[in-house]
PDB file of C-alpha atoms in Angstrom:
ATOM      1  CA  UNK A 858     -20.063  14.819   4.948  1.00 64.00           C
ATOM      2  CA  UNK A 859     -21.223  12.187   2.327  1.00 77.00           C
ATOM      3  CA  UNK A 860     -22.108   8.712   3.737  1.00 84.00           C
ATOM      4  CA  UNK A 861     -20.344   5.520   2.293  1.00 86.00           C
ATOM      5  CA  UNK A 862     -22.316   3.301   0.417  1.00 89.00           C
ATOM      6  CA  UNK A 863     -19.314   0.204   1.844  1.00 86.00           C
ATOM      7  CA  UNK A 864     -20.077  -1.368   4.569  1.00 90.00           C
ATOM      8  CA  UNK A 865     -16.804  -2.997   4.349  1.00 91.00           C
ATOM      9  CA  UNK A 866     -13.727  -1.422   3.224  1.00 92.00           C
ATOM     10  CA  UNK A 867     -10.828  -3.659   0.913  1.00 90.00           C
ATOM     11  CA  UNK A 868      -8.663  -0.595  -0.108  1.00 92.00           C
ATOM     12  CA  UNK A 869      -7.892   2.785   0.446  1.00 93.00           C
ATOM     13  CA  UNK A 870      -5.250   4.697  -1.523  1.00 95.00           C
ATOM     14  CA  UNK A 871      -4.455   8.072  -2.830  1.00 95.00           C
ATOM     15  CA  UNK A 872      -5.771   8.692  -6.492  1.00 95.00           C
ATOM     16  CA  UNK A 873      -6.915  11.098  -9.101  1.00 94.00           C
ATOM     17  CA  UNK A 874     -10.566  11.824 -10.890  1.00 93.00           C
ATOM     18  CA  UNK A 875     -10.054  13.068 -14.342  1.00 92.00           C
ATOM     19  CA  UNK A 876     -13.696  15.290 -14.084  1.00 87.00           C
ATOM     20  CA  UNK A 877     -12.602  17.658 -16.299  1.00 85.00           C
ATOM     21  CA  UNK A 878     -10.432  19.285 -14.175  1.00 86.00           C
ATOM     22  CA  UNK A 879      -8.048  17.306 -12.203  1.00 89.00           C
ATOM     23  CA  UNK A 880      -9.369  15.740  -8.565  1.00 91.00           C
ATOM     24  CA  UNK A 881      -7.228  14.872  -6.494  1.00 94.00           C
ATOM     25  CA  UNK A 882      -8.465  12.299  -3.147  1.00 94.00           C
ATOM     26  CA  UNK A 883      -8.711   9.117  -2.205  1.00 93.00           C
ATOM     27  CA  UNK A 884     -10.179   5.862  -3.631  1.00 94.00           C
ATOM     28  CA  UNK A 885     -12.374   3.386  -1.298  1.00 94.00           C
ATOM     29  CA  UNK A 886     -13.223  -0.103  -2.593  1.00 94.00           C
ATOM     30  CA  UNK A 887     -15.576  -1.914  -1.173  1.00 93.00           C
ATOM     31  CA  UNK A 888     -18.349  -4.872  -0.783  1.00 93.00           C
ATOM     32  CA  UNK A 889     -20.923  -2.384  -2.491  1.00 93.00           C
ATOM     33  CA  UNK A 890     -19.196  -0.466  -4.488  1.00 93.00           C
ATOM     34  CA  UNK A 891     -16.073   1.969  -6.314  1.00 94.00           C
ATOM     35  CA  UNK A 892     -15.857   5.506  -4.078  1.00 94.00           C
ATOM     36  CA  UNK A 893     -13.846   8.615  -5.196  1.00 94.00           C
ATOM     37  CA  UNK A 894     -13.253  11.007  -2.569  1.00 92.00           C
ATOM     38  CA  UNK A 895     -12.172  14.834  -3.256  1.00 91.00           C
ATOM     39  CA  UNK A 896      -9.527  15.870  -0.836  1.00 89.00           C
ATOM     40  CA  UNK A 897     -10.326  19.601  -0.303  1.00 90.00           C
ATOM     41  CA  UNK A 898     -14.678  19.400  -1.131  1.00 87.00           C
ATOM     42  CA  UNK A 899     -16.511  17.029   0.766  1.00 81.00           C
ATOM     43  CA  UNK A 900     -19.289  17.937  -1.950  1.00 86.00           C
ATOM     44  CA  UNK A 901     -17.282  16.186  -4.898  1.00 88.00           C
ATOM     45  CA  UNK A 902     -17.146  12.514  -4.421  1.00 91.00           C
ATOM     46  CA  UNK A 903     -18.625   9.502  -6.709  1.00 92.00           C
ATOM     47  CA  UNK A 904     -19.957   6.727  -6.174  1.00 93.00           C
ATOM     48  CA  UNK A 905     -20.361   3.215  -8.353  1.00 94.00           C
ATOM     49  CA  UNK A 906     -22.073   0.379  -6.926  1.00 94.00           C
ATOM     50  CA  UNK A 907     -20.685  -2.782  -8.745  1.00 92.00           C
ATOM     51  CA  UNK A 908     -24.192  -3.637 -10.076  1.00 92.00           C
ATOM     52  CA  UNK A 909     -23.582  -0.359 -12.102  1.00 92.00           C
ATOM     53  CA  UNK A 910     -20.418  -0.806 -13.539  1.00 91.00           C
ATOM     54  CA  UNK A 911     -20.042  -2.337 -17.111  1.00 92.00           C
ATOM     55  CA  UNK A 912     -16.153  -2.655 -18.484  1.00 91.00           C
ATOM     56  CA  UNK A 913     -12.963  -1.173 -16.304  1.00 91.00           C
ATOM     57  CA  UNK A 914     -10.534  -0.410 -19.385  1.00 89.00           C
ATOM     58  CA  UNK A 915      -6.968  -0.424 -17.988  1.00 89.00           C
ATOM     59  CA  UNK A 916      -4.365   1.502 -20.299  1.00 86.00           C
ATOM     60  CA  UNK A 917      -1.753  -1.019 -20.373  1.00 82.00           C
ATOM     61  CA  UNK A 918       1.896   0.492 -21.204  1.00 79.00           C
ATOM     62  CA  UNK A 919       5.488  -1.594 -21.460  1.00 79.00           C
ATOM     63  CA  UNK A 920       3.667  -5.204 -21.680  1.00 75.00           C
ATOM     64  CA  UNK A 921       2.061  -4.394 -18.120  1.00 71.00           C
ATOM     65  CA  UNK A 922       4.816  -3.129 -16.216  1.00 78.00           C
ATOM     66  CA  UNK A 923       3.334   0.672 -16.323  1.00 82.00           C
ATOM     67  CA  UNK A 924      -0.668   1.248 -15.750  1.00 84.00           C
ATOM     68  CA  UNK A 925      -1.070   4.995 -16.070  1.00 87.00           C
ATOM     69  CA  UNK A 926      -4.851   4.848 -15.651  1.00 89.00           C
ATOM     70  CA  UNK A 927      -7.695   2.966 -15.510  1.00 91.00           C
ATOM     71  CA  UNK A 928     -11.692   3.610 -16.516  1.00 92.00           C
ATOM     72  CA  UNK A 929     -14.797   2.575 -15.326  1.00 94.00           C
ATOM     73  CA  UNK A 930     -17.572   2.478 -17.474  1.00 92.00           C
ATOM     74  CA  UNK A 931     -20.783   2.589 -16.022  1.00 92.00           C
ATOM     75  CA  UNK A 932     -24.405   1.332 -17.471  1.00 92.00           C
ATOM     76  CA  UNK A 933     -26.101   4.698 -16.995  1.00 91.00           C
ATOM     77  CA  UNK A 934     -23.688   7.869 -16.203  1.00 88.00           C
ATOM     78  CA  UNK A 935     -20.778   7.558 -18.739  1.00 91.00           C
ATOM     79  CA  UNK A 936     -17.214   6.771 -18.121  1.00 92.00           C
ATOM     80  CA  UNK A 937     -14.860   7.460 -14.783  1.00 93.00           C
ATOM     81  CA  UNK A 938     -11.169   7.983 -15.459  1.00 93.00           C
ATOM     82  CA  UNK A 939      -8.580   7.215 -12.469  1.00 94.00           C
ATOM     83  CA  UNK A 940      -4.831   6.756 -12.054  1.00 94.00           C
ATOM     84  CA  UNK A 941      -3.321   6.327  -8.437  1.00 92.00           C
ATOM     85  CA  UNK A 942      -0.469   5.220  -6.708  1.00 89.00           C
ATOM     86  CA  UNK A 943      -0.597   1.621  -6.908  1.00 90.00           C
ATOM     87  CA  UNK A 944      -2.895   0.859  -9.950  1.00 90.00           C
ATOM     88  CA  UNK A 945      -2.109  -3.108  -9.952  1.00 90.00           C
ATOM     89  CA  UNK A 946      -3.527  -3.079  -6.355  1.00 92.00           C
ATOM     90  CA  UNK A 947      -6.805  -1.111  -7.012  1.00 92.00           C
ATOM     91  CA  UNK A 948      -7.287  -3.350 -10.381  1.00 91.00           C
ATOM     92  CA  UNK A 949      -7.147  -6.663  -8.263  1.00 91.00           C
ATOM     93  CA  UNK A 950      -9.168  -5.490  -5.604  1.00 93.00           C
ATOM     94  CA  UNK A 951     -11.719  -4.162  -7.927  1.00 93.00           C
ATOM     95  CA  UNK A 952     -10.947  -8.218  -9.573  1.00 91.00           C
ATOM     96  CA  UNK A 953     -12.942  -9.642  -6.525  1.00 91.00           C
ATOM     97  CA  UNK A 954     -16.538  -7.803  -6.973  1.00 91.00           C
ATOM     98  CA  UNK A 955     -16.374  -7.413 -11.149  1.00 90.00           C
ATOM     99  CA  UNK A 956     -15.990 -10.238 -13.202  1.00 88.00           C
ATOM    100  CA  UNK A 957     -12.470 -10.620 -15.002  1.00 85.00           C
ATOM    101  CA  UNK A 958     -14.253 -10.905 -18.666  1.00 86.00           C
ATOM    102  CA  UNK A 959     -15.397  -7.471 -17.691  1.00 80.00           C
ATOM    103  CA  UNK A 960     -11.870  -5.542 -17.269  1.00 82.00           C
ATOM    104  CA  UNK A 961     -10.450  -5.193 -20.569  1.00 83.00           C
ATOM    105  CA  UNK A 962      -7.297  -3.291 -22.097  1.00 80.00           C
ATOM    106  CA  UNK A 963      -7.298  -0.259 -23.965  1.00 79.00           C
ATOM    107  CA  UNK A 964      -6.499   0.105 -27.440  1.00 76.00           C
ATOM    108  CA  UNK A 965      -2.826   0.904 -27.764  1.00 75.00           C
ATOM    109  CA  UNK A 966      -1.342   3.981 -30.091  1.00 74.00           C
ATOM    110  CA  UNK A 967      -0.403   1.704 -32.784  1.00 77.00           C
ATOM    111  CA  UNK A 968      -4.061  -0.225 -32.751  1.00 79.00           C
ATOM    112  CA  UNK A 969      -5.904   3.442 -32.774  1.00 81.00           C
ATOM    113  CA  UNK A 970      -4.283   4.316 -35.959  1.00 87.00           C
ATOM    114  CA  UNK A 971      -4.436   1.077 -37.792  1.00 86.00           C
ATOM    115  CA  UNK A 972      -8.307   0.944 -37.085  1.00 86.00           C
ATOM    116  CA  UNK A 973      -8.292   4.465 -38.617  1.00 86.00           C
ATOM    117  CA  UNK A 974      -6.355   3.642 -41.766  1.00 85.00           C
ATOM    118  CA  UNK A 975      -8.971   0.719 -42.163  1.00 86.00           C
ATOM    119  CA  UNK A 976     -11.691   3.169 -41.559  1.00 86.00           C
ATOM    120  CA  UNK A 977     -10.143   5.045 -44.140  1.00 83.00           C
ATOM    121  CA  UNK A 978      -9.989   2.344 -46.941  1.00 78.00           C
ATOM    122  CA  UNK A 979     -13.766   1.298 -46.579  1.00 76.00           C
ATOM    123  CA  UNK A 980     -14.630   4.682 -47.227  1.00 71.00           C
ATOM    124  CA  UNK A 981     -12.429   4.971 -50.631  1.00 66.00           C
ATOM    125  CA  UNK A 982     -14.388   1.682 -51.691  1.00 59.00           C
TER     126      UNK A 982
END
């Protein structure tokens, strides 16, 4: 079994790892850090210390009624995709340990494509 890297625990709740394939487990927040748990392999877990972690992008749906997942974008080892059951309640817990000017919103459908037909018209030029 893999050891925590919390020595205090804030939240535990039932979520999903988008690793390629879908994980499903449990996520642990903490005083040291984000931990993803895999439900059936003890062996697939991560872990982000808050000292790692850069920007958590929340994909914001219906004016924030409806989070379908969240990201956390680390200095070093890429980007972490989540969703779980209560998203609002992992996002404020995660609030208290990362700095609010560092949990942004993700660009919407409409704000994708514009920023591509602008990429398109400085090419043209």
């Amino acid at each position: 079994m893999v050891e925590s890297i919390n020595t205090k625990v804030d939240l535990v709740i039932d979520a999903t790892a988008f690793t390629g394939l879908t994980d499903y487990g449990k996520i642990m927040i903490g005083n040291k850090g984000f931990e993803f748990y895999n439900k059936r392999d003890p062996h697939k877990f991560i872990q982000i210390p808050w000292d790692e972690v850069n920007l958590v992008i929340a994909s914001v749906m219906f004016k924030g009624r409806w989070i379908p997942r969240y990201a956390i974008e680390t200095k070093k080892s890429g980007t972490f995709t989540f969703s779980s059951k209560d998203p609002k309640k992992v996002l404020r817990a995660i609030r208290e340990y990362v700095d609010p000017d560092y949990m942004v919103h993700s660009l919407s459908f409409f704000e994708v494509i514009k920023g591509a037909f602008k990429a398109m018209g400085k090419k043209r030029k």
